[in-house]
CSV table of C-alpha atoms and ligand atoms in Angstrom, one decimal:
chain,number,residue,atom,x,y,z
A,1,MET,CA,-26.9,14.9,-18.3
A,2,GLU,CA,-28.9,11.9,-19.2
A,3,LYS,CA,-28.9,9.0,-16.6
A,4,ILE,CA,-26.5,6.1,-17.3
A,5,LYS,CA,-28.6,3.0,-17.9
A,6,LEU,CA,-27.3,-0.1,-16.0
A,7,THR,CA,-27.5,-3.7,-17.2
A,8,ARG,CA,-25.8,-5.9,-14.6
A,9,THR,CA,-24.0,-9.1,-15.6
A,10,THR,CA,-25.7,-12.3,-14.7
A,11,ASN,CA,-22.4,-14.1,-15.2
A,12,PRO,CA,-19.6,-12.6,-13.0
A,13,ARG,CA,-16.2,-13.2,-14.3
A,14,PRO,CA,-13.7,-15.3,-12.3
A,15,ARG,CA,-11.5,-13.1,-10.0
A,16,PRO,CA,-7.8,-13.3,-10.9
A,17,ASN,CA,-5.2,-14.0,-8.3
A,18,GLN,CA,-4.1,-10.6,-6.8
A,19,ASP,CA,-0.5,-11.7,-6.7
A,20,ASP,CA,-0.3,-12.5,-10.4
A,21,LEU,CA,-1.8,-9.5,-12.3
A,22,PRO,CA,0.1,-9.0,-15.6
A,23,PHE,CA,-0.7,-5.6,-17.3
A,24,GLY,CA,-4.0,-5.6,-19.2
A,25,LYS,CA,-4.8,-9.2,-19.2
A,26,TYR,CA,-7.9,-9.5,-16.9
A,27,PHE,CA,-11.0,-7.3,-17.3
A,28,SER,CA,-13.7,-6.4,-14.8
A,29,ASP,CA,-17.4,-7.5,-15.1
A,30,HIS,CA,-18.7,-4.4,-16.8
A,31,MET,CA,-17.9,-1.7,-19.4
A,32,PHE,CA,-19.3,1.8,-20.1
A,33,LEU,CA,-20.5,2.6,-23.6
A,34,LEU,CA,-21.8,5.8,-25.2
A,35,ASP,CA,-22.8,6.2,-28.9
A,36,TYR,CA,-22.3,9.2,-31.2
A,37,ASP,CA,-24.3,9.6,-34.4
A,38,ALA,CA,-24.1,12.7,-36.6
A,39,GLY,CA,-27.3,14.7,-36.1
A,40,MET,CA,-27.9,13.2,-32.7
A,41,GLY,CA,-24.6,13.9,-30.8
A,42,TRP,CA,-23.5,11.6,-27.9
A,43,HIS,CA,-26.4,9.5,-26.7
A,44,ASP,CA,-27.4,6.3,-24.9
A,45,ALA,CA,-24.9,6.2,-22.0
A,46,ARG,CA,-25.0,2.8,-20.5
A,47,ILE,CA,-23.0,0.3,-18.4
A,48,ILE,CA,-23.3,-3.3,-19.7
A,49,PRO,CA,-21.6,-6.6,-19.1
A,50,TYR,CA,-18.0,-6.7,-20.5
A,51,GLY,CA,-18.1,-8.4,-23.9
A,52,PRO,CA,-17.2,-8.3,-27.6
A,53,PHE,CA,-18.4,-5.6,-30.1
A,54,THR,CA,-20.1,-6.5,-33.4
A,55,LEU,CA,-18.6,-4.3,-36.1
A,56,GLU,CA,-18.6,-4.4,-39.8
A,57,PRO,CA,-15.3,-5.2,-41.7
A,58,SER,CA,-15.7,-1.8,-43.4
A,59,CYS,CA,-15.8,-0.1,-39.9
A,60,MET,CA,-13.6,3.0,-40.4
A,61,VAL,CA,-11.3,2.6,-37.5
A,62,PHE,CA,-9.9,-0.6,-39.0
A,63,HIS,CA,-8.8,1.3,-42.1
A,64,TYR,CA,-7.9,4.9,-41.2
A,65,ALA,CA,-7.2,4.5,-37.5
A,66,GLN,CA,-9.5,7.4,-36.2
A,67,GLU,CA,-9.0,6.4,-32.6
A,68,ILE,CA,-7.8,7.9,-29.3
A,69,PHE,CA,-7.4,6.6,-25.8
A,70,GLU,CA,-6.7,7.5,-22.2
A,71,GLY,CA,-5.1,5.6,-19.2
A,72,LEU,CA,-5.6,6.2,-15.4
A,73,LYS,CA,-5.9,4.2,-12.3
A,74,ALA,CA,-8.2,3.6,-9.3
A,75,TYR,CA,-6.3,2.8,-6.0
A,76,ARG,CA,-7.5,1.1,-2.9
A,77,ASP,CA,-6.6,3.3,0.2
A,78,PRO,CA,-5.7,2.0,3.7
A,79,GLN,CA,-9.3,2.7,4.8
A,80,GLY,CA,-10.6,0.4,2.0
A,81,ALA,CA,-12.0,3.3,-0.1
A,82,VAL,CA,-11.3,3.6,-3.8
A,83,ARG,CA,-9.5,6.8,-5.2
A,84,LEU,CA,-8.9,8.2,-8.6
A,85,PHE,CA,-5.9,10.4,-9.4
A,86,ARG,CA,-6.7,13.7,-11.3
A,87,PRO,CA,-9.3,12.1,-13.5
A,88,ILE,CA,-10.5,15.4,-15.0
A,89,GLU,CA,-7.0,15.9,-16.5
A,90,ASN,CA,-7.6,12.7,-18.5
A,91,VAL,CA,-11.0,14.0,-19.7
A,92,TRP,CA,-9.4,17.2,-20.8
A,93,ARG,CA,-6.6,15.5,-22.6
A,94,MET,CA,-9.0,13.1,-24.3
A,95,ASN,CA,-11.0,16.0,-25.6
A,96,ARG,CA,-7.8,17.7,-26.9
A,97,SER,CA,-6.9,14.4,-28.6
A,98,ALA,CA,-10.5,14.3,-30.1
A,99,ALA,CA,-10.2,17.8,-31.5
A,100,ARG,CA,-6.9,16.8,-33.3
A,101,MET,CA,-8.3,13.6,-34.7
A,102,GLY,CA,-11.5,15.1,-36.0
A,103,ILE,CA,-13.6,13.2,-33.4
A,104,PRO,CA,-16.5,15.0,-31.7
A,105,GLN,CA,-15.6,15.9,-28.1
A,106,VAL,CA,-17.5,14.2,-25.2
A,107,PRO,CA,-19.3,16.5,-22.7
A,108,GLU,CA,-17.0,16.5,-19.7
A,109,ASP,CA,-19.8,15.5,-17.2
A,110,ILE,CA,-20.6,12.4,-19.2
A,111,ALA,CA,-17.0,11.4,-19.8
A,112,LEU,CA,-16.2,11.7,-16.1
A,113,ALA,CA,-19.5,10.1,-14.9
A,114,GLY,CA,-18.8,7.1,-17.1
A,115,ILE,CA,-15.4,6.6,-15.2
A,116,HIS,CA,-16.9,7.2,-11.8
A,117,GLU,CA,-19.9,5.0,-12.2
A,118,LEU,CA,-18.1,2.1,-13.9
A,119,VAL,CA,-15.4,2.0,-11.2
A,120,THR,CA,-18.0,2.3,-8.3
A,121,LEU,CA,-20.0,-0.5,-9.8
A,122,ASP,CA,-16.9,-2.8,-10.2
A,123,ALA,CA,-15.3,-1.5,-7.0
A,124,ASP,CA,-14.6,-5.0,-5.8
A,125,TRP,CA,-12.3,-5.4,-8.8
A,126,VAL,CA,-9.9,-2.8,-7.4
A,127,PRO,CA,-7.3,-5.0,-5.8
A,128,SER,CA,-5.9,-4.4,-2.3
A,129,SER,CA,-2.4,-6.1,-2.4
A,130,PRO,CA,0.4,-3.6,-2.1
A,131,ASP,CA,1.1,-1.5,-5.2
A,132,THR,CA,-1.8,-3.1,-7.2
A,133,SER,CA,-4.5,-0.9,-8.8
A,134,LEU,CA,-7.4,-1.0,-11.3
A,135,TYR,CA,-6.2,0.4,-14.7
A,136,ILE,CA,-8.9,2.3,-16.5
A,137,ARG,CA,-8.9,2.5,-20.2
A,138,PRO,CA,-11.3,5.1,-21.8
A,139,PHE,CA,-11.2,5.1,-25.6
A,140,ILE,CA,-13.1,6.5,-28.7
A,141,PHE,CA,-13.1,5.0,-32.1
A,142,ALA,CA,-14.8,5.6,-35.5
A,143,THR,CA,-17.6,3.0,-36.2
A,144,GLU,CA,-19.1,4.2,-39.5
A,145,PRO,CA,-19.1,1.3,-42.0
A,146,SER,CA,-17.5,3.1,-44.9
A,147,LEU,CA,-14.2,3.2,-46.9
A,148,GLY,CA,-14.5,6.8,-47.9
A,149,VAL,CA,-11.8,8.9,-46.3
A,150,HIS,CA,-13.6,11.5,-44.1
A,151,ALA,CA,-14.5,12.0,-40.5
A,152,SER,CA,-16.6,9.1,-39.3
A,153,LYS,CA,-20.3,9.9,-38.8
A,154,SER,CA,-20.5,7.6,-35.8
A,155,TYR,CA,-18.3,6.6,-32.8
A,156,TYR,CA,-18.2,4.7,-29.6
A,157,TYR,CA,-16.8,6.0,-26.4
A,158,CYS,CA,-16.1,3.0,-24.3
A,159,ILE,CA,-14.4,2.4,-20.9
A,160,ILE,CA,-13.0,-0.9,-19.8
A,161,THR,CA,-11.1,-1.6,-16.6
A,162,SER,CA,-8.3,-4.1,-15.7
A,163,PRO,CA,-6.8,-5.1,-12.3
A,164,VAL,CA,-3.0,-4.7,-12.6
A,165,GLY,CA,-0.1,-5.7,-10.4
A,166,SER,CA,2.9,-3.8,-9.2
A,167,TYR,CA,5.0,-2.3,-11.9
A,168,TYR,CA,8.0,-3.2,-9.8
A,169,PRO,CA,7.4,-6.7,-8.4
A,170,ASN,CA,11.1,-7.0,-7.5
A,171,GLY,CA,11.7,-3.5,-6.3
A,172,ILE,CA,12.5,-0.5,-8.4
A,173,ASP,CA,15.0,-1.6,-11.1
A,174,PRO,CA,16.5,1.2,-13.2
A,175,VAL,CA,15.9,0.6,-16.9
A,176,LYS,CA,18.4,0.4,-19.8
A,177,ILE,CA,17.4,2.6,-22.7
A,178,LEU,CA,18.5,2.7,-26.3
A,179,ILE,CA,18.5,5.9,-28.3
A,180,GLU,CA,16.6,5.2,-31.5
A,181,GLU,CA,18.4,6.7,-34.5
A,182,GLU,CA,16.3,5.5,-37.4
A,183,ASP,CA,12.6,5.6,-36.6
A,184,VAL,CA,10.8,8.6,-35.2
A,185,ARG,CA,7.6,8.7,-33.1
A,186,ALA,CA,6.2,12.0,-33.9
A,187,VAL,CA,6.7,15.3,-35.7
A,188,ARG,CA,5.5,18.7,-34.9
A,189,GLY,CA,2.1,19.2,-36.7
A,190,GLY,CA,1.5,15.5,-36.5
A,191,THR,CA,-0.1,13.6,-33.7
A,192,GLY,CA,2.7,13.3,-31.1
A,193,MET,CA,0.9,15.4,-28.5
A,194,VAL,CA,-2.3,13.2,-28.7
A,195,LYS,CA,-2.9,9.8,-27.3
A,196,CYS,CA,-3.8,7.9,-30.4
A,197,GLY,CA,-3.2,4.3,-31.3
A,198,GLY,CA,-1.4,5.3,-34.5
A,199,ASN,CA,1.5,6.7,-32.6
A,200,TYR,CA,1.9,3.3,-30.9
A,201,ALA,CA,1.7,1.4,-34.1
A,202,ALA,CA,4.5,3.5,-35.5
A,203,SER,CA,6.7,2.9,-32.4
A,204,ILE,CA,6.4,-0.9,-32.2
A,205,ARG,CA,9.2,-1.8,-34.6
A,206,ALA,CA,11.8,0.2,-32.7
A,207,SER,CA,10.6,-1.1,-29.4
A,208,SER,CA,10.9,-4.7,-30.6
A,209,ARG,CA,14.3,-4.2,-31.9
A,210,ALA,CA,15.5,-2.6,-28.6
A,211,GLU,CA,13.9,-5.4,-26.6
A,212,ASP,CA,15.7,-8.0,-28.8
A,213,GLU,CA,19.0,-6.3,-28.0
A,214,GLY,CA,18.3,-6.4,-24.2
A,215,TYR,CA,17.1,-2.9,-23.7
A,216,THR,CA,13.9,-2.0,-21.8
A,217,GLN,CA,12.8,1.1,-23.7
A,218,VAL,CA,13.6,3.3,-26.6
A,219,LEU,CA,14.5,7.0,-26.2
A,220,TRP,CA,12.9,9.0,-29.0
A,221,LEU,CA,14.6,11.9,-30.7
A,222,ASP,CA,12.8,14.6,-32.6
A,223,GLY,CA,11.6,13.7,-36.1
A,224,VAL,CA,13.2,16.5,-38.0
A,225,GLU,CA,16.8,17.0,-36.7
A,226,ARG,CA,17.1,13.9,-34.6
A,227,ARG,CA,19.0,15.9,-32.0
A,228,TYR,CA,16.3,16.9,-29.5
A,229,ILE,CA,15.2,14.4,-26.8
A,230,GLU,CA,11.5,13.9,-26.7
A,231,GLU,CA,10.3,10.9,-24.7
A,232,VAL,CA,11.3,7.4,-23.4
A,233,GLY,CA,9.1,4.5,-24.5
A,234,SER,CA,5.5,5.7,-23.6
A,235,MET,CA,6.7,7.9,-20.8
A,236,ASN,CA,7.9,11.6,-20.6
A,237,ILE,CA,11.5,12.0,-19.5
A,238,MET,CA,13.3,14.2,-17.0
A,239,PHE,CA,16.9,15.0,-16.2
A,240,LYS,CA,18.8,16.4,-13.3
A,241,ILE,CA,22.0,18.1,-14.6
A,242,ALA,CA,24.2,20.1,-12.2
A,243,GLY,CA,21.3,20.6,-9.8
A,244,GLU,CA,18.8,21.7,-12.4
A,245,VAL,CA,15.8,19.7,-13.4
A,246,ILE,CA,15.2,19.7,-17.2
A,247,THR,CA,12.4,18.2,-19.2
A,248,PRO,CA,11.6,18.6,-22.9
A,249,ALA,CA,9.1,21.4,-23.5
A,250,LEU,CA,5.7,20.5,-24.9
A,251,THR,CA,6.3,21.8,-28.4
A,252,GLY,CA,3.8,19.6,-30.2
A,253,SER,CA,5.5,16.2,-30.6
A,254,VAL,CA,5.6,15.4,-26.9
A,255,LEU,CA,2.6,13.9,-25.1
A,256,PRO,CA,1.6,16.1,-22.1
A,257,GLY,CA,1.7,13.5,-19.4
A,258,ILE,CA,-0.3,14.0,-16.2
A,259,THR,CA,2.5,12.3,-14.2
A,260,ARG,CA,4.9,14.8,-15.8
A,261,LYS,CA,2.7,17.7,-14.8
A,262,SER,CA,2.3,16.3,-11.3
A,263,CYS,CA,6.1,15.9,-10.9
A,264,ILE,CA,6.7,19.4,-12.1
A,265,GLU,CA,4.1,20.8,-9.6
A,266,LEU,CA,5.6,18.7,-6.8
A,267,MET,CA,9.2,19.8,-7.5
A,268,GLU,CA,8.3,23.4,-7.7
A,269,ALA,CA,6.4,23.1,-4.4
A,270,TRP,CA,9.7,21.7,-3.0
A,271,GLY,CA,11.6,24.8,-4.2
A,272,LEU,CA,13.4,23.1,-7.0
A,273,VAL,CA,14.1,24.8,-10.3
A,274,VAL,CA,12.4,22.9,-13.2
A,275,THR,CA,13.1,24.1,-16.7
A,276,GLU,CA,10.9,23.0,-19.6
A,277,ARG,CA,13.1,23.5,-22.7
A,278,PRO,CA,14.5,21.7,-25.7
A,279,ILE,CA,17.5,19.5,-24.7
A,280,THR,CA,19.8,17.9,-27.3
A,281,ILE,CA,21.4,14.5,-27.2
A,282,ASP,CA,24.8,16.2,-27.3
A,283,GLU,CA,24.1,18.2,-24.1
A,284,LEU,CA,23.0,14.9,-22.4
A,285,LEU,CA,26.1,13.0,-23.4
A,286,VAL,CA,28.5,15.8,-22.4
A,287,ALA,CA,26.8,15.9,-19.0
A,288,ALA,CA,27.1,12.1,-18.8
A,289,ASP,CA,30.8,12.4,-19.7
A,290,ASP,CA,31.7,15.3,-17.3
A,291,GLY,CA,29.8,13.9,-14.4
A,292,THR,CA,27.1,16.5,-14.1
A,293,LEU,CA,24.3,14.2,-15.1
A,294,GLU,CA,22.9,13.3,-11.8
A,295,GLU,CA,19.6,11.5,-12.4
A,296,VAL,CA,17.3,10.5,-15.4
A,297,TRP,CA,13.9,9.2,-15.0
A,298,GLY,CA,10.6,8.5,-17.0
A,299,THR,CA,7.2,9.5,-15.9
A,300,GLY,CA,3.9,7.9,-16.7
A,301,THR,CA,0.7,6.4,-15.1
A,302,ALA,CA,1.9,2.8,-15.4
A,303,ALA,CA,5.3,3.0,-13.7
A,304,VAL,CA,4.7,6.4,-12.0
A,305,VAL,CA,8.5,7.2,-12.0
A,306,SER,CA,11.0,4.9,-13.7
A,307,PRO,CA,14.7,5.5,-13.1
A,308,VAL,CA,17.0,5.2,-16.0
A,309,GLY,CA,20.3,3.4,-15.2
A,310,GLU,CA,21.9,3.1,-18.6
A,311,ILE,CA,21.7,5.0,-21.9
A,312,THR,CA,23.2,3.6,-25.2
A,313,TYR,CA,23.8,5.8,-28.2
A,314,GLY,CA,25.9,4.9,-31.3
A,315,GLY,CA,27.2,1.7,-29.7
A,316,LYS,CA,28.4,3.5,-26.5
A,317,THR,CA,26.8,3.0,-23.1
A,318,TYR,CA,26.6,5.7,-20.5
A,319,VAL,CA,25.8,4.7,-16.9
A,320,VAL,CA,23.6,7.2,-14.9
A,321,ASN,CA,24.0,7.5,-11.1
A,322,GLY,CA,26.0,4.3,-10.8
A,323,GLY,CA,23.0,2.4,-12.3
A,324,GLY,CA,20.9,3.1,-9.2
A,325,ILE,CA,17.8,5.1,-8.4
A,326,GLY,CA,18.7,8.7,-7.5
A,327,PRO,CA,17.4,10.6,-4.4
A,328,LEU,CA,15.1,13.0,-6.3
A,329,THR,CA,13.6,10.1,-8.4
A,330,ARG,CA,13.0,8.1,-5.2
A,331,ARG,CA,11.4,11.2,-3.5
A,332,LEU,CA,9.1,11.7,-6.4
A,333,TYR,CA,8.1,8.1,-6.5
A,334,ASP,CA,7.4,8.0,-2.7
A,335,GLU,CA,5.4,11.2,-2.7
A,336,LEU,CA,3.3,10.4,-5.8
A,337,THR,CA,2.5,6.8,-4.9
A,338,GLY,CA,1.8,8.0,-1.3
A,339,ILE,CA,-0.9,10.5,-2.6
A,340,GLN,CA,-2.3,8.0,-5.2
A,341,TRP,CA,-2.8,5.2,-2.6
A,342,GLY,CA,-4.0,7.6,0.0
A,343,LYS,CA,-1.2,6.9,2.4
A,344,THR,CA,0.1,10.5,2.7
A,345,ASP,CA,-1.4,14.0,2.8
A,346,ASP,CA,-2.8,15.3,-0.5
A,347,PRO,CA,-2.0,19.0,-0.3
A,348,PHE,CA,-3.0,19.6,-3.9
A,349,GLY,CA,-6.4,17.8,-3.7
A,350,TRP,CA,-5.4,15.4,-6.6
A,351,SER,CA,-7.1,12.3,-5.1
A,352,ILE,CA,-10.8,11.8,-5.7
A,353,VAL,CA,-12.4,9.4,-3.2
A,354,LEU,CA,-15.3,7.6,-4.8
B,401,LIG,C1,0.3,8.2,-21.9
B,401,LIG,C2,1.6,8.7,-22.4
B,401,LIG,C3,2.6,9.3,-21.5
B,401,LIG,C4,2.4,9.5,-20.0
B,401,LIG,O1,1.2,10.2,-19.7
B,401,LIG,P1,0.6,10.0,-18.2
B,401,LIG,O2,-0.6,10.9,-18.2
B,401,LIG,O3,1.6,10.5,-17.3
B,401,LIG,O4,0.3,8.6,-18.1
B,401,LIG,C5,3.8,9.7,-22.0
B,401,LIG,N1,4.1,9.6,-23.3
B,401,LIG,C6,3.2,8.9,-24.2
B,401,LIG,C7,3.6,8.7,-25.6
B,401,LIG,C8,2.0,8.5,-23.7
B,401,LIG,O5,1.2,7.9,-24.6
């Protein structure tokens, strides 16, 4: 692997107040950049001061959205060291997304070294207040200046980082979700299982409508029959029904979350039965009515685990677990955050100390 060239900033950015860190608003001093050109491959790995790109208006990403991204965090542990959580999983997923979107894959060692070296250089941007972290956003986009519809001949792989506050500044508050009956997020054969900006663009209208009506998130049904539950907002979803944990199987339209995978591995280690299978909205509502629906929660890097307190479908609202956080949801949250912030043992070796 070629060495990553470093150009340090001469103009450090002002440090935000650690007690007021809205998601994705402040960015650290540096960014990582890697170029791709057809015939040359990926080249010129560098860390440079954070700042704007110069791109032509014809740049392909603006027109045909050939773009993918990742999201992970760096955590400050009690000893003051900085930790990453399963970063190689993000690199693997990014390369699976790249394959689906016709984007050349980034060699794993460069993709990972970019994350490690950028976070190490900007380590003093990893906040230390309780439950804060440094959000890391790797992304790849098509840069060729051309309106012809084909795979771009050039790309940027860029990484930026942003200090973020606690997802739950007022304690864990179960969310109210609305089952979306009109729009769909993804279909099998489409791009639901990859992390691409286009999926998000298509989901914004439903999210805005739900927010206007006082809900926190949208629950997505499958794009063909609108019967099977897929995800909640930009999180995977899990249910505990009559003692069994159920989560939608990864059939192609569901994003394979790393938090999802980690929760499944933890619960299996605890001796719980976790079933990955299709689950219909009817099955969920019957369980809610007959009292066997014990817990519902979303999983994702931003919130870790997010309890669902209310589900609304066709104008009727179903309350889950009395609107509170259930014991299994709480246990998953405590265990995962303990490992991520280096406060508890890490029997799986998920935490990487930089
Ligand atoms: C990123 C994402 C998730 C969660 O993935 P994690 O790796 O757990 O953060 C779930 N659903 C969608 C649609 C996503 O984009």
